[in-house]
């Protein structure tokens, strides 16, 4: 009887111990996904940027007051003040990171819009027939779209090859003259 009461307690405690590990894994995966998300990264950088700007303005004000007092002859220049250039570099570095995040977010959005424009409808798969939507295209339509994309890519490739041959030809003619 006592062993029967311990057995249910044992399995109940094991899932309880495994649950925090799975929660930690989910949190790690979520944080990794958020690290790659430029919008989330931007949102995280804004408070740092604000703090850096406040620090920059505080150091600028202290340096201005210190230099003013030196100019007026009240203080000597041997007292140390914080370096303005280092705080300015920190601020610029954060600005650069924010700019990169915004550019990456814009590129992701552009790519998503282009992807939706050039392949707007889903193709139903045999493994998930229940996900067939009224907007989805047939496999034959999908194949014709892919063939047209391949044809377009070949045309672009041929045009680039022709251009490169013309450029190479002009280079040889200029070398002879």
C-alpha positions as YAML, in Angstrom:
chain: A
units: angstrom
residues:
- id: 1
  name: UNK
  ca: [0.00, 0.00, 0.00]
- id: 2
  name: UNK
  ca: [2.82, 2.39, 0.90]
- id: 3
  name: UNK
  ca: [4.69, 1.47, -2.26]
- id: 4
  name: UNK
  ca: [1.55, 2.20, -4.31]
- id: 5
  name: UNK
  ca: [1.34, 5.69, -2.83]
- id: 6
  name: UNK
  ca: [5.00, 6.41, -3.58]
- id: 7
  name: UNK
  ca: [4.76, 5.28, -7.22]
- id: 8
  name: UNK
  ca: [2.16, 7.84, -8.20]
- id: 9
  name: UNK
  ca: [4.18, 10.49, -6.36]
- id: 10
  name: UNK
  ca: [7.35, 9.60, -8.29]
- id: 11
  name: UNK
  ca: [6.00, 10.10, -11.81]
- id: 12
  name: UNK
  ca: [4.13, 13.22, -10.71]
- id: 13
  name: UNK
  ca: [7.35, 14.79, -9.48]
- id: 14
  name: UNK
  ca: [9.35, 13.88, -12.60]
- id: 15
  name: UNK
  ca: [7.16, 15.81, -15.07]
- id: 16
  name: UNK
  ca: [7.26, 18.72, -12.65]
- id: 17
  name: UNK
  ca: [11.06, 18.66, -12.86]
- id: 18
  name: UNK
  ca: [11.03, 18.30, -16.64]
- id: 19
  name: UNK
  ca: [8.59, 21.14, -17.13]
- id: 20
  name: UNK
  ca: [11.00, 23.91, -16.01]
- id: 21
  name: UNK
  ca: [13.64, 22.49, -18.38]
- id: 22
  name: UNK
  ca: [11.18, 22.62, -21.29]
- id: 23
  name: UNK
  ca: [10.14, 26.13, -20.28]
- id: 24
  name: UNK
  ca: [13.80, 27.16, -20.22]
- id: 25
  name: UNK
  ca: [14.30, 25.67, -23.71]
- id: 26
  name: UNK
  ca: [11.26, 27.57, -25.00]
- id: 27
  name: UNK
  ca: [12.54, 30.79, -23.45]
- id: 28
  name: UNK
  ca: [15.99, 30.24, -24.99]
- id: 29
  name: UNK
  ca: [14.45, 29.58, -28.40]
- id: 30
  name: UNK
  ca: [12.25, 32.66, -28.03]
- id: 31
  name: UNK
  ca: [15.22, 34.83, -27.04]
- id: 32
  name: UNK
  ca: [17.25, 33.48, -29.99]
- id: 33
  name: UNK
  ca: [14.38, 34.28, -32.36]
- id: 34
  name: UNK
  ca: [14.07, 37.74, -30.86]
- id: 35
  name: UNK
  ca: [17.81, 38.33, -31.26]
- id: 36
  name: UNK
  ca: [17.37, 37.85, -35.02]
- id: 37
  name: UNK
  ca: [14.21, 39.94, -35.19]
- id: 38
  name: UNK
  ca: [15.31, 43.45, -36.19]
- id: 39
  name: UNK
  ca: [12.17, 45.11, -34.83]
- id: 40
  name: UNK
  ca: [12.63, 43.50, -31.42]
- id: 41
  name: UNK
  ca: [16.30, 44.43, -31.44]
- id: 42
  name: UNK
  ca: [15.33, 48.02, -32.35]
- id: 43
  name: UNK
  ca: [12.90, 48.16, -29.43]
- id: 44
  name: UNK
  ca: [15.63, 46.93, -27.10]
- id: 45
  name: UNK
  ca: [18.13, 49.50, -28.38]
- id: 46
  name: UNK
  ca: [15.87, 52.54, -27.93]
- id: 47
  name: UNK
  ca: [16.16, 52.68, -24.10]
- id: 48
  name: UNK
  ca: [19.94, 52.23, -24.39]
- id: 49
  name: UNK
  ca: [20.05, 55.02, -26.97]
- id: 50
  name: UNK
  ca: [18.00, 57.28, -24.72]
- id: 51
  name: UNK
  ca: [20.28, 56.57, -21.76]
- id: 52
  name: UNK
  ca: [23.37, 57.16, -23.90]
- id: 53
  name: UNK
  ca: [21.98, 60.49, -25.13]
- id: 54
  name: UNK
  ca: [21.19, 61.57, -21.57]
- id: 55
  name: UNK
  ca: [24.71, 60.62, -20.50]
- id: 56
  name: UNK
  ca: [26.16, 62.48, -23.49]
- id: 57
  name: UNK
  ca: [24.21, 65.65, -22.66]
- id: 58
  name: UNK
  ca: [25.18, 65.42, -18.98]
- id: 59
  name: UNK
  ca: [28.88, 65.07, -19.84]
- id: 60
  name: UNK
  ca: [28.63, 67.91, -22.37]
- id: 61
  name: UNK
  ca: [27.02, 70.16, -19.76]
- id: 62
  name: UNK
  ca: [29.67, 69.28, -17.16]
- id: 63
  name: UNK
  ca: [32.48, 69.88, -19.63]
- id: 64
  name: UNK
  ca: [30.95, 73.18, -20.73]
- id: 65
  name: UNK
  ca: [30.59, 74.33, -17.13]
- id: 66
  name: UNK
  ca: [34.16, 73.21, -16.36]
- id: 67
  name: UNK
  ca: [35.58, 75.00, -19.40]
- id: 68
  name: UNK
  ca: [33.58, 78.13, -18.59]
- id: 69
  name: UNK
  ca: [34.93, 78.20, -15.05]
- id: 70
  name: UNK
  ca: [38.49, 77.77, -16.41]
- id: 71
  name: UNK
  ca: [37.93, 80.63, -18.90]
- id: 72
  name: UNK
  ca: [36.63, 82.85, -16.10]
- id: 73
  name: UNK
  ca: [39.65, 82.02, -13.95]
- id: 74
  name: UNK
  ca: [37.62, 80.37, -11.20]
- id: 75
  name: UNK
  ca: [39.16, 76.87, -11.56]
- id: 76
  name: UNK
  ca: [42.42, 75.49, -12.79]
- id: 77
  name: UNK
  ca: [42.57, 72.92, -15.57]
- id: 78
  name: UNK
  ca: [44.13, 70.18, -13.42]
- id: 79
  name: UNK
  ca: [40.75, 68.72, -12.34]
- id: 80
  name: UNK
  ca: [39.62, 65.76, -14.38]
- id: 81
  name: UNK
  ca: [36.36, 65.68, -16.30]
- id: 82
  name: UNK
  ca: [34.69, 62.86, -18.18]
- id: 83
  name: UNK
  ca: [35.67, 62.36, -21.78]
- id: 84
  name: UNK
  ca: [33.06, 63.73, -24.16]
- id: 85
  name: UNK
  ca: [34.46, 61.91, -27.19]
- id: 86
  name: UNK
  ca: [34.03, 58.46, -25.61]
- id: 87
  name: UNK
  ca: [30.39, 59.09, -24.74]
- id: 88
  name: UNK
  ca: [29.84, 60.52, -28.23]
- id: 89
  name: UNK
  ca: [31.36, 57.38, -29.77]
- id: 90
  name: UNK
  ca: [29.07, 55.21, -27.64]
- id: 91
  name: UNK
  ca: [26.07, 57.22, -28.79]
- id: 92
  name: UNK
  ca: [27.11, 56.98, -32.45]
- id: 93
  name: UNK
  ca: [27.68, 53.23, -32.11]
- id: 94
  name: UNK
  ca: [24.14, 52.79, -30.81]
- id: 95
  name: UNK
  ca: [22.81, 55.01, -33.61]
- id: 96
  name: UNK
  ca: [24.60, 52.79, -36.13]
- id: 97
  name: UNK
  ca: [23.05, 49.67, -34.59]
- id: 98
  name: UNK
  ca: [19.59, 51.25, -34.71]
- id: 99
  name: UNK
  ca: [20.13, 52.21, -38.35]
- id: 100
  name: UNK
  ca: [21.20, 48.65, -39.22]
- id: 101
  name: UNK
  ca: [18.14, 47.22, -37.46]
- id: 102
  name: UNK
  ca: [15.84, 49.56, -39.35]
- id: 103
  name: UNK
  ca: [17.49, 48.78, -42.68]
- id: 104
  name: UNK
  ca: [17.26, 45.05, -41.99]
- id: 105
  name: UNK
  ca: [13.60, 45.36, -41.00]
- id: 106
  name: UNK
  ca: [12.92, 47.30, -44.22]
- id: 107
  name: UNK
  ca: [14.69, 44.64, -46.29]
- id: 108
  name: UNK
  ca: [12.70, 41.87, -44.58]
- id: 109
  name: UNK
  ca: [9.47, 43.72, -45.26]
- id: 110
  name: UNK
  ca: [10.41, 44.33, -48.89]
- id: 111
  name: UNK
  ca: [11.32, 40.69, -49.36]
- id: 112
  name: UNK
  ca: [8.06, 39.60, -47.78]
- id: 113
  name: UNK
  ca: [6.05, 41.92, -50.02]
- id: 114
  name: UNK
  ca: [7.92, 40.74, -53.12]
- id: 115
  name: UNK
  ca: [7.43, 37.14, -52.09]
- id: 116
  name: UNK
  ca: [3.71, 37.66, -51.63]
- id: 117
  name: UNK
  ca: [3.48, 39.49, -54.96]
- id: 118
  name: UNK
  ca: [5.31, 36.87, -57.01]
- id: 119
  name: UNK
  ca: [3.87, 33.81, -55.32]
- id: 120
  name: UNK
  ca: [0.65, 34.96, -53.68]
- id: 121
  name: UNK
  ca: [-1.21, 31.66, -53.51]
- id: 122
  name: UNK
  ca: [-0.37, 28.51, -51.66]
- id: 123
  name: UNK
  ca: [-0.13, 25.10, -53.26]
- id: 124
  name: UNK
  ca: [-1.99, 22.42, -51.32]
- id: 125
  name: UNK
  ca: [0.14, 19.48, -50.31]
- id: 126
  name: UNK
  ca: [-0.88, 15.85, -50.22]
- id: 127
  name: UNK
  ca: [0.15, 15.59, -46.57]
- id: 128
  name: UNK
  ca: [-2.19, 18.40, -45.51]
- id: 129
  name: UNK
  ca: [-5.32, 18.22, -47.66]
- id: 130
  name: UNK
  ca: [-7.40, 19.87, -44.93]
- id: 131
  name: UNK
  ca: [-5.47, 23.13, -45.36]
- id: 132
  name: UNK
  ca: [-6.70, 23.65, -48.93]
- id: 133
  name: UNK
  ca: [-7.98, 27.18, -49.25]
- id: 134
  name: UNK
  ca: [-10.10, 28.76, -51.91]
- id: 135
  name: UNK
  ca: [-7.16, 31.04, -52.78]
- id: 136
  name: UNK
  ca: [-4.72, 28.20, -53.38]
- id: 137
  name: UNK
  ca: [-3.54, 27.35, -56.87]
- id: 138
  name: UNK
  ca: [-3.45, 23.98, -58.52]
- id: 139
  name: UNK
  ca: [-0.20, 22.17, -59.05]
- id: 140
  name: UNK
  ca: [-0.40, 22.82, -62.79]
- id: 141
  name: UNK
  ca: [-0.77, 26.56, -62.15]
- id: 142
  name: UNK
  ca: [2.16, 26.40, -59.76]
- id: 143
  name: UNK
  ca: [4.30, 24.62, -62.36]
- id: 144
  name: UNK
  ca: [3.48, 27.20, -65.02]
- id: 145
  name: UNK
  ca: [4.36, 30.01, -62.60]
- id: 146
  name: UNK
  ca: [7.68, 28.35, -61.76]
- id: 147
  name: UNK
  ca: [8.42, 27.80, -65.47]
- id: 148
  name: UNK
  ca: [7.77, 31.48, -66.18]
- id: 149
  name: UNK
  ca: [10.07, 32.46, -63.30]
- id: 150
  name: UNK
  ca: [12.79, 30.15, -64.63]
- id: 151
  name: UNK
  ca: [12.35, 31.60, -68.10]
- id: 152
  name: UNK
  ca: [12.64, 35.12, -66.73]
- id: 153
  name: UNK
  ca: [15.78, 34.18, -64.78]
- id: 154
  name: UNK
  ca: [17.31, 32.67, -67.94]
- id: 155
  name: UNK
  ca: [16.50, 35.84, -69.89]
- id: 156
  name: UNK
  ca: [18.19, 37.96, -67.22]
- id: 157
  name: UNK
  ca: [21.19, 35.60, -67.21]
- id: 158
  name: UNK
  ca: [21.52, 35.80, -70.99]
- id: 159
  name: UNK
  ca: [21.23, 39.59, -70.95]
- id: 160
  name: UNK
  ca: [23.97, 39.79, -68.32]
- id: 161
  name: UNK
  ca: [26.21, 37.45, -70.34]
- id: 162
  name: UNK
  ca: [25.65, 39.53, -73.47]
- id: 163
  name: UNK
  ca: [26.46, 42.72, -71.54]
- id: 164
  name: UNK
  ca: [29.62, 41.22, -70.09]
- id: 165
  name: UNK
  ca: [30.75, 40.11, -73.57]
- id: 166
  name: UNK
  ca: [30.16, 43.62, -74.91]
- id: 167
  name: UNK
  ca: [32.13, 45.13, -72.03]
- id: 168
  name: UNK
  ca: [34.95, 42.62, -72.52]
- id: 169
  name: UNK
  ca: [34.94, 43.37, -76.26]
- id: 170
  name: UNK
  ca: [35.22, 47.12, -75.66]
- id: 171
  name: UNK
  ca: [38.08, 46.52, -73.27]
- id: 172
  name: UNK
  ca: [40.00, 44.54, -75.89]
- id: 173
  name: UNK
  ca: [39.43, 47.17, -78.59]
- id: 174
  name: UNK
  ca: [40.67, 49.96, -76.30]
- id: 175
  name: UNK
  ca: [43.75, 47.92, -75.40]
- id: 176
  name: UNK
  ca: [44.68, 47.54, -79.10]
- id: 177
  name: UNK
  ca: [44.41, 51.25, -79.93]
...
